[in-house]
Coordinates of C-alpha atoms in Angstrom, one line a residue:
X1 CA 50.0 98.8 63.9
X2 CA 51.5 102.1 64.9
X3 CA 55.1 102.2 63.8
X4 CA 57.7 104.5 65.7
X5 CA 61.4 104.3 65.4
X6 CA 64.3 105.7 67.5
X7 CA 66.6 108.3 65.7
X8 CA 70.1 110.0 66.4
X9 CA 68.9 113.4 67.6
X10 CA 71.0 116.5 67.1
X11 CA 70.6 118.2 70.3
X12 CA 72.3 121.1 72.4
X13 CA 75.1 120.2 75.0
X14 CA 73.8 119.8 78.4
X15 CA 75.4 123.2 79.6
X16 CA 73.5 125.3 76.9
X17 CA 70.2 123.6 76.7
X18 CA 68.5 126.2 78.9
X19 CA 69.9 128.9 76.7
X20 CA 69.1 127.3 73.5
X21 CA 65.5 126.0 74.0
X22 CA 62.8 128.5 72.6
X23 CA 59.0 128.6 72.4
X24 CA 57.4 128.8 69.0
X25 CA 58.5 132.0 67.2
X26 CA 54.9 133.2 66.9
X27 CA 54.3 133.1 70.6
X28 CA 56.9 135.9 71.2
X29 CA 56.1 139.6 70.9
X30 CA 58.7 141.7 68.6
X31 CA 60.0 143.2 71.7
X32 CA 60.8 139.7 73.2
X33 CA 62.2 138.4 70.1
X34 CA 64.7 141.4 69.8
X35 CA 65.8 141.2 73.4
X36 CA 66.5 137.3 73.1
X37 CA 68.4 137.8 69.9
X38 CA 70.3 140.7 71.4
X39 CA 71.2 139.3 74.8
X40 CA 71.4 135.4 74.1
X41 CA 73.7 134.2 71.3
X42 CA 72.7 130.7 71.9
X43 CA 68.9 131.0 71.5
X44 CA 67.4 128.9 68.8
X45 CA 65.7 132.0 67.7
X46 CA 69.0 132.9 65.9
X47 CA 68.5 130.0 63.7
X48 CA 64.8 130.6 62.7
X49 CA 65.5 134.4 62.6
X50 CA 68.8 134.6 60.7
X51 CA 68.4 138.1 59.4
X52 CA 69.3 139.6 62.7
X53 CA 72.9 138.9 62.0
X54 CA 72.5 141.4 59.3
X55 CA 69.9 143.7 60.9
X56 CA 67.7 143.0 58.1
X57 CA 64.2 141.5 57.7
X58 CA 64.7 138.5 55.4
X59 CA 61.9 136.2 54.1
X60 CA 61.0 133.6 51.6
X61 CA 63.5 131.2 49.9
X62 CA 66.3 133.4 50.9
X63 CA 65.5 133.1 54.6
X64 CA 65.3 129.4 54.3
X65 CA 68.9 129.1 52.9
X66 CA 70.1 131.3 55.9
X67 CA 68.2 129.3 58.4
X68 CA 70.2 126.1 57.1
X69 CA 73.4 128.2 57.6
X70 CA 72.9 129.3 61.0
X71 CA 72.0 125.7 61.8
X72 CA 75.2 124.5 60.5
X73 CA 77.1 127.2 62.4
X74 CA 75.6 126.0 65.8
X75 CA 76.7 122.5 64.9
X76 CA 80.2 123.8 63.9
X77 CA 80.5 125.7 67.0
X78 CA 79.5 122.9 69.2
X79 CA 76.5 124.3 70.5
X80 CA 74.8 121.2 69.1
X81 CA 76.0 117.6 69.1
X82 CA 74.5 114.4 67.6
X83 CA 73.8 111.2 69.4
X84 CA 75.9 108.1 68.2
X85 CA 73.1 105.6 68.7
X86 CA 69.5 105.9 67.8
X87 CA 67.6 106.7 70.8
X88 CA 64.2 107.4 72.2
X89 CA 63.9 110.3 74.3
X90 CA 61.7 110.4 77.3
X91 CA 60.5 114.0 77.9
X92 CA 58.9 115.3 81.0
X93 CA 57.4 118.7 81.4
X94 CA 56.1 120.2 84.6
X95 CA 54.5 123.6 83.7
X96 CA 53.9 126.6 85.8
X97 CA 50.6 125.5 86.8
X98 CA 51.9 122.2 88.2
X99 CA 50.5 120.2 85.2
X100 CA 52.9 117.3 84.3
X101 CA 53.2 115.9 80.8
X102 CA 55.4 112.6 80.2
X103 CA 55.9 111.2 76.8
X104 CA 58.4 109.9 74.3
X105 CA 60.1 111.8 71.2
X106 CA 60.4 109.4 68.5
X107 CA 60.2 109.3 64.7
X108 CA 56.8 108.3 63.4
X109 CA 55.9 107.0 59.7
X110 CA 54.6 109.2 57.0
X111 CA 53.0 105.9 55.8
X112 CA 51.0 105.8 59.1
X113 CA 49.9 109.2 58.2
X114 CA 48.8 108.4 54.7
X115 CA 47.1 105.1 55.8
X116 CA 45.3 107.1 58.4
X117 CA 46.9 105.2 61.3
X118 CA 48.0 108.5 62.5
X119 CA 44.7 110.1 62.6
X120 CA 43.6 113.9 62.1
X121 CA 40.7 115.9 63.6
X122 CA 41.6 119.3 61.9
X123 CA 41.5 120.6 58.2
X124 CA 44.8 122.1 57.0
X125 CA 45.4 124.9 54.5
X126 CA 47.1 123.7 51.4
X127 CA 49.3 127.0 50.9
X128 CA 50.7 126.5 54.6
X129 CA 51.3 122.7 54.0
X130 CA 53.2 123.7 50.8
X131 CA 55.2 126.6 52.2
X132 CA 56.5 124.5 55.3
X133 CA 57.3 121.8 52.9
X134 CA 59.5 123.9 50.8
X135 CA 61.1 125.2 54.1
X136 CA 61.9 121.7 55.5
X137 CA 63.2 120.7 52.0
X138 CA 65.8 123.6 52.2
X139 CA 66.8 123.5 55.9
X140 CA 66.9 119.7 56.0
X141 CA 65.8 119.4 59.7
X142 CA 62.7 119.5 62.0
X143 CA 63.2 121.2 65.3
X144 CA 59.4 121.1 66.6
X145 CA 57.8 117.8 67.3
X146 CA 54.4 117.0 66.2
X147 CA 52.2 116.3 69.4
X148 CA 50.5 112.8 69.2
X149 CA 48.5 110.9 71.9
X150 CA 47.4 107.5 72.4
X151 CA 44.9 105.7 75.0
X152 CA 46.6 105.3 78.2
X153 CA 48.8 102.0 78.4
X154 CA 49.9 100.6 81.9
X155 CA 52.8 98.6 80.5
X156 CA 54.3 101.7 78.8
X157 CA 53.7 104.0 81.9
X158 CA 55.6 101.5 83.9
X159 CA 58.7 101.7 81.6
X160 CA 58.5 105.4 81.5
X161 CA 58.5 105.6 85.4
X162 CA 61.4 103.1 85.6
X163 CA 63.5 105.3 83.3
X164 CA 62.4 108.6 84.9
X165 CA 63.6 107.2 88.3
X166 CA 67.3 107.7 86.9
X167 CA 69.1 111.0 86.4
X168 CA 68.1 113.0 83.3
X169 CA 70.2 114.1 80.6
X170 CA 68.8 117.5 80.8
X171 CA 66.9 119.3 83.6
X172 CA 66.1 123.0 83.3
X173 CA 63.6 125.7 84.0
X174 CA 62.7 128.3 81.6
X175 CA 61.9 131.8 82.1
X176 CA 58.3 130.9 81.6
X177 CA 58.6 128.8 84.8
X178 CA 58.3 125.5 83.0
X179 CA 60.6 122.8 83.9
X180 CA 61.8 120.3 81.3
X181 CA 63.5 116.9 81.9
X182 CA 64.8 114.5 79.0
X183 CA 66.4 111.0 79.4
X184 CA 68.3 109.4 76.4
X185 CA 67.2 105.8 75.8
X186 CA 69.4 103.9 73.6
X187 CA 69.5 100.4 75.1
X188 CA 68.4 98.1 72.2
X189 CA 66.3 95.7 74.2
X190 CA 64.4 98.6 75.8
X191 CA 63.9 100.3 72.3
X192 CA 62.5 97.1 70.8
X193 CA 60.2 96.7 73.9
X194 CA 58.9 100.3 73.4
X195 CA 58.4 99.6 69.7
X196 CA 56.5 96.3 70.4
X197 CA 54.0 98.2 72.7
X198 CA 53.3 100.9 70.0
X199 CA 53.1 98.2 67.2
X200 CA 49.9 96.8 68.9
X201 CA 48.2 100.1 69.1
X202 CA 45.9 100.4 66.4
X203 CA 46.2 104.2 66.0
X204 CA 47.8 107.3 67.2
X205 CA 46.0 110.8 67.2
X206 CA 47.3 114.2 66.3
X207 CA 46.7 116.6 69.2
X208 CA 48.7 119.4 67.7
X209 CA 50.7 119.8 64.6
X210 CA 48.5 119.0 61.7
X211 CA 50.3 121.3 59.2
X212 CA 53.5 120.0 60.3
X213 CA 52.8 116.6 59.8
X214 CA 51.0 117.2 56.5
X215 CA 54.1 119.1 55.3
X216 CA 56.4 116.2 56.3
X217 CA 54.2 113.9 54.4
X218 CA 54.4 115.9 51.4
X219 CA 58.1 116.4 51.6
X220 CA 58.4 112.5 51.8
X221 CA 56.3 112.3 48.7
X222 CA 58.7 114.7 46.8
X223 CA 61.9 113.1 48.0
X224 CA 60.5 109.6 47.3
X225 CA 60.1 110.8 43.5
X226 CA 63.4 112.3 43.2
X227 CA 65.4 109.2 44.8
X228 CA 65.6 106.5 42.1
X229 CA 67.1 104.1 45.0
X230 CA 64.3 104.9 47.4
X231 CA 64.1 102.0 49.9
X232 CA 61.7 103.2 52.6
X233 CA 64.4 103.5 55.3
X234 CA 65.5 106.9 54.6
X235 CA 64.8 109.5 57.3
X236 CA 62.4 111.5 55.2
X237 CA 60.0 108.6 55.6
X238 CA 59.7 109.8 59.2
X239 CA 58.7 113.0 61.2
X240 CA 59.6 113.9 64.7
X241 CA 56.8 113.4 67.1
X242 CA 56.3 113.9 71.0
X243 CA 53.9 111.1 71.9
X244 CA 52.0 111.4 75.2
X245 CA 49.1 109.2 77.0
X246 CA 45.6 110.9 76.6
X247 CA 45.4 111.5 80.5
X248 CA 48.4 113.8 80.1
X249 CA 46.9 115.9 77.5
X250 CA 45.3 119.1 78.7
X251 CA 42.7 120.7 76.6
X252 CA 41.2 124.2 76.8
X253 CA 38.5 125.7 75.1
X254 CA 38.7 128.7 72.4
X255 CA 35.9 131.2 73.2
X256 CA 34.5 133.2 70.3
X257 CA 34.4 137.0 69.9
X258 CA 32.3 138.6 67.2
X259 CA 32.5 142.3 66.1
X260 CA 28.9 143.1 65.4
X261 CA 25.3 141.5 65.3
X262 CA 25.0 141.3 61.6
X263 CA 22.4 144.1 61.5
X264 CA 20.1 142.7 64.3
X265 CA 19.1 144.7 67.2
X266 CA 19.7 143.1 70.6
X267 CA 16.2 142.1 71.3
X268 CA 15.8 140.7 67.7
X269 CA 18.8 138.6 68.2
X270 CA 17.8 137.2 71.5
X271 CA 14.5 136.3 70.0
X272 CA 16.1 134.3 67.1
X273 CA 18.2 132.6 69.5
X274 CA 15.3 131.3 71.4
X275 CA 14.5 128.9 68.6
X276 CA 17.6 126.7 69.6
X277 CA 18.4 127.7 73.1
X278 CA 16.8 128.1 76.4
X279 CA 18.1 131.6 77.5
X280 CA 18.5 132.8 81.0
X281 CA 19.9 136.2 81.9
X282 CA 22.7 136.0 84.5
X283 CA 23.1 139.7 84.7
X284 CA 26.6 140.7 85.9
X285 CA 27.2 137.0 87.4
X286 CA 30.0 135.3 85.5
X287 CA 28.6 132.2 83.8
X288 CA 30.9 129.4 82.6
X289 CA 29.4 126.5 81.0
X290 CA 29.8 123.1 83.0
X291 CA 27.6 120.7 80.7
X292 CA 27.8 119.7 77.3
X293 CA 25.8 121.9 74.8
X294 CA 25.6 124.6 77.4
X295 CA 27.2 128.1 76.4
X296 CA 27.9 131.2 77.9
X297 CA 27.1 134.5 76.3
X298 CA 28.1 138.1 77.2
X299 CA 26.2 140.8 75.3
X300 CA 25.5 144.4 76.2
X301 CA 27.0 144.2 79.8
X302 CA 25.3 141.1 80.7
X303 CA 25.9 137.3 80.7
X304 CA 23.4 134.7 79.4
X305 CA 23.3 130.9 79.7
X306 CA 22.3 129.3 76.5
X307 CA 21.1 125.6 76.8
X308 CA 20.5 123.8 73.7
X309 CA 17.0 122.6 72.9
X310 CA 17.8 119.0 72.1
X311 CA 14.5 118.6 70.4
X312 CA 15.5 121.2 67.8
X313 CA 18.8 119.8 66.9
X314 CA 19.6 116.5 65.2
X315 CA 23.0 114.7 66.2
X316 CA 23.8 112.1 63.6
X317 CA 27.8 111.9 64.2
X318 CA 30.6 113.0 66.5
X319 CA 30.9 116.4 64.7
X320 CA 27.2 117.3 65.1
X321 CA 27.6 116.6 68.8
X322 CA 30.6 119.0 69.3
X323 CA 29.9 122.4 70.9
X324 CA 32.1 124.4 68.4
X325 CA 30.1 122.9 65.5
X326 CA 26.8 123.4 67.3
X327 CA 27.7 127.0 67.9
X328 CA 28.6 127.6 64.2
X329 CA 25.4 126.0 62.6
X330 CA 22.9 127.4 65.1
X331 CA 24.3 131.0 65.7
X332 CA 27.5 132.1 63.9
X333 CA 26.5 131.0 60.4
X334 CA 22.7 131.7 60.3
X335 CA 22.4 134.6 62.5
X336 CA 25.8 136.4 62.5
X337 CA 26.6 135.6 58.9
X338 CA 29.9 134.1 59.6
X339 CA 30.7 131.2 57.1
X340 CA 34.4 131.2 57.1
X341 CA 35.7 130.6 60.6
X342 CA 39.3 130.9 59.4
X343 CA 39.1 134.0 57.4
X344 CA 36.3 136.2 58.3
X345 CA 37.6 139.3 59.9
X346 CA 34.5 139.8 62.0
X347 CA 35.5 136.8 64.5
X348 CA 38.3 136.4 66.8
X349 CA 39.2 133.6 69.2
X350 CA 40.4 133.7 72.8
X351 CA 41.7 130.4 74.5
X352 CA 40.4 129.5 77.7
X353 CA 43.3 130.1 79.7
X354 CA 42.5 134.0 79.4
X355 CA 39.0 133.0 80.9
X356 CA 35.6 135.0 80.4
X357 CA 37.1 138.1 82.1
X358 CA 39.1 138.7 78.9
X359 CA 35.8 138.0 76.9
X360 CA 33.9 140.6 79.0
X361 CA 36.6 143.1 78.8
X362 CA 36.8 142.7 75.0
X363 CA 33.1 143.3 74.5
X364 CA 32.9 146.1 77.1
X365 CA 35.8 147.9 75.1
X366 CA 33.3 148.2 72.2
X367 CA 35.7 146.2 69.9
X368 CA 33.2 143.3 70.0
X369 CA 29.5 143.1 70.2
X370 CA 29.1 139.8 71.6
X371 CA 31.3 136.9 73.1
X372 CA 30.5 133.2 73.5
X373 CA 32.2 130.9 76.1
X374 CA 32.3 127.1 75.5
X375 CA 33.0 123.9 77.5
X376 CA 36.5 122.5 76.5
X377 CA 36.6 119.4 74.2
X378 CA 37.4 116.2 75.7
X379 CA 40.1 113.7 74.4
X380 CA 37.3 111.4 74.0
X381 CA 35.4 113.7 71.4
X382 CA 38.5 114.5 69.6
X383 CA 39.2 110.8 69.2
X384 CA 35.8 109.9 68.0
X385 CA 35.8 112.8 65.4
X386 CA 39.2 111.4 64.0
X387 CA 37.9 107.9 64.1
X388 CA 35.0 108.8 61.9
X389 CA 37.1 110.9 59.6
X390 CA 35.4 114.0 60.5
X391 CA 37.1 117.4 61.0
X392 CA 36.6 119.8 63.8
X393 CA 35.9 123.5 63.0
X394 CA 39.0 125.7 63.4
X395 CA 40.2 126.9 66.8
X396 CA 38.1 124.2 68.7
X397 CA 41.2 123.1 70.9
X398 CA 43.9 125.0 72.9
X399 CA 46.3 122.0 73.7
X400 CA 49.2 121.7 76.2
X401 CA 52.0 120.8 76.3
X402 CA 53.4 123.4 74.1
X403 CA 56.8 122.3 73.2
X404 CA 60.2 123.9 73.0
X405 CA 61.9 124.1 69.8
X406 CA 65.6 122.9 69.5
X407 CA 65.7 120.4 72.3
X408 CA 65.8 117.5 69.8
X409 CA 66.3 118.0 66.1
X410 CA 65.4 115.4 63.6
X411 CA 67.5 115.6 60.3
X412 CA 66.5 114.1 56.9

């Protein structure tokens, strides 16, 4: 029931892919962006930051048009080329920590998104959806795939392993010390076999890219309405995705940092916590949760373990059982007065790769009053929430792999 199709990717020539591929623009500091734009004329950052050519900060609709121009220039200069045949792209990443991710870059259906065959677990912000939709509409391409996942499939794994035994089209290591491999698959029989396997899957799950997929869906609705000859086969009926098995997905937690105790004294705060949690003072010993519904807290120079009193908390669905939700409904909202997890300036988030030493340092500095450490969400939890049509609190998951922009580009 899941529909994926091959497409003719626009992609860098083999000799320039390592120079062109870029992380998400937001992941760079301003100094890093400046150095890459200055020293590397082939970086994809030149496309998404077109004002550098004029030494001017450009935003809004004016920027969108210039992004389109820079992209066309890269094509005209032979930095990009387009495949002649529709293809799937087998993409392997081995990251700096030795983790390996294997998947397929393909075009996935906006109709599947609409019909909840592509399932979501996060809420999106409407203004961001509309903003990115307008961006896509102007530039006419998508260079950053949505990350989708599916339950492990032995038949598909065997096919991917056979393909990856051959020489890749791309093999390059980034300055971030991740190694990327890409195989171009255009054999029609093999393409059909892969499509048939996915057609038997009842659902795919968004792991990362909820706003990108929502924007692609909105764009398709716009372009359908504007096209009197709409057939359903147009490129805008699909969006580019990187689809990997669940076992390859790496999920880290997002820890929480809060700037004050909402007017409570330390002892008063601990007493209120006691209603829902069994509390143990761990002193200076780092405590990281290892069980579901256990939390770490760092407060006033000491670590505490907080274990949920199950007799006090009722679990009715998959969301109720999620630790980020439990923390919100038992502590963050009622005790610390944080209702809007996206926009409240009193709370910040630190992904688990920074560990609890980062939380401790942030609290010890006086910038924050208290920090909470959580257990990472599992793929099973994420799937159950999506299947029940529920949405996780924001910043519930930090997911790898993080893809490079520009390695494959989807035009519509």
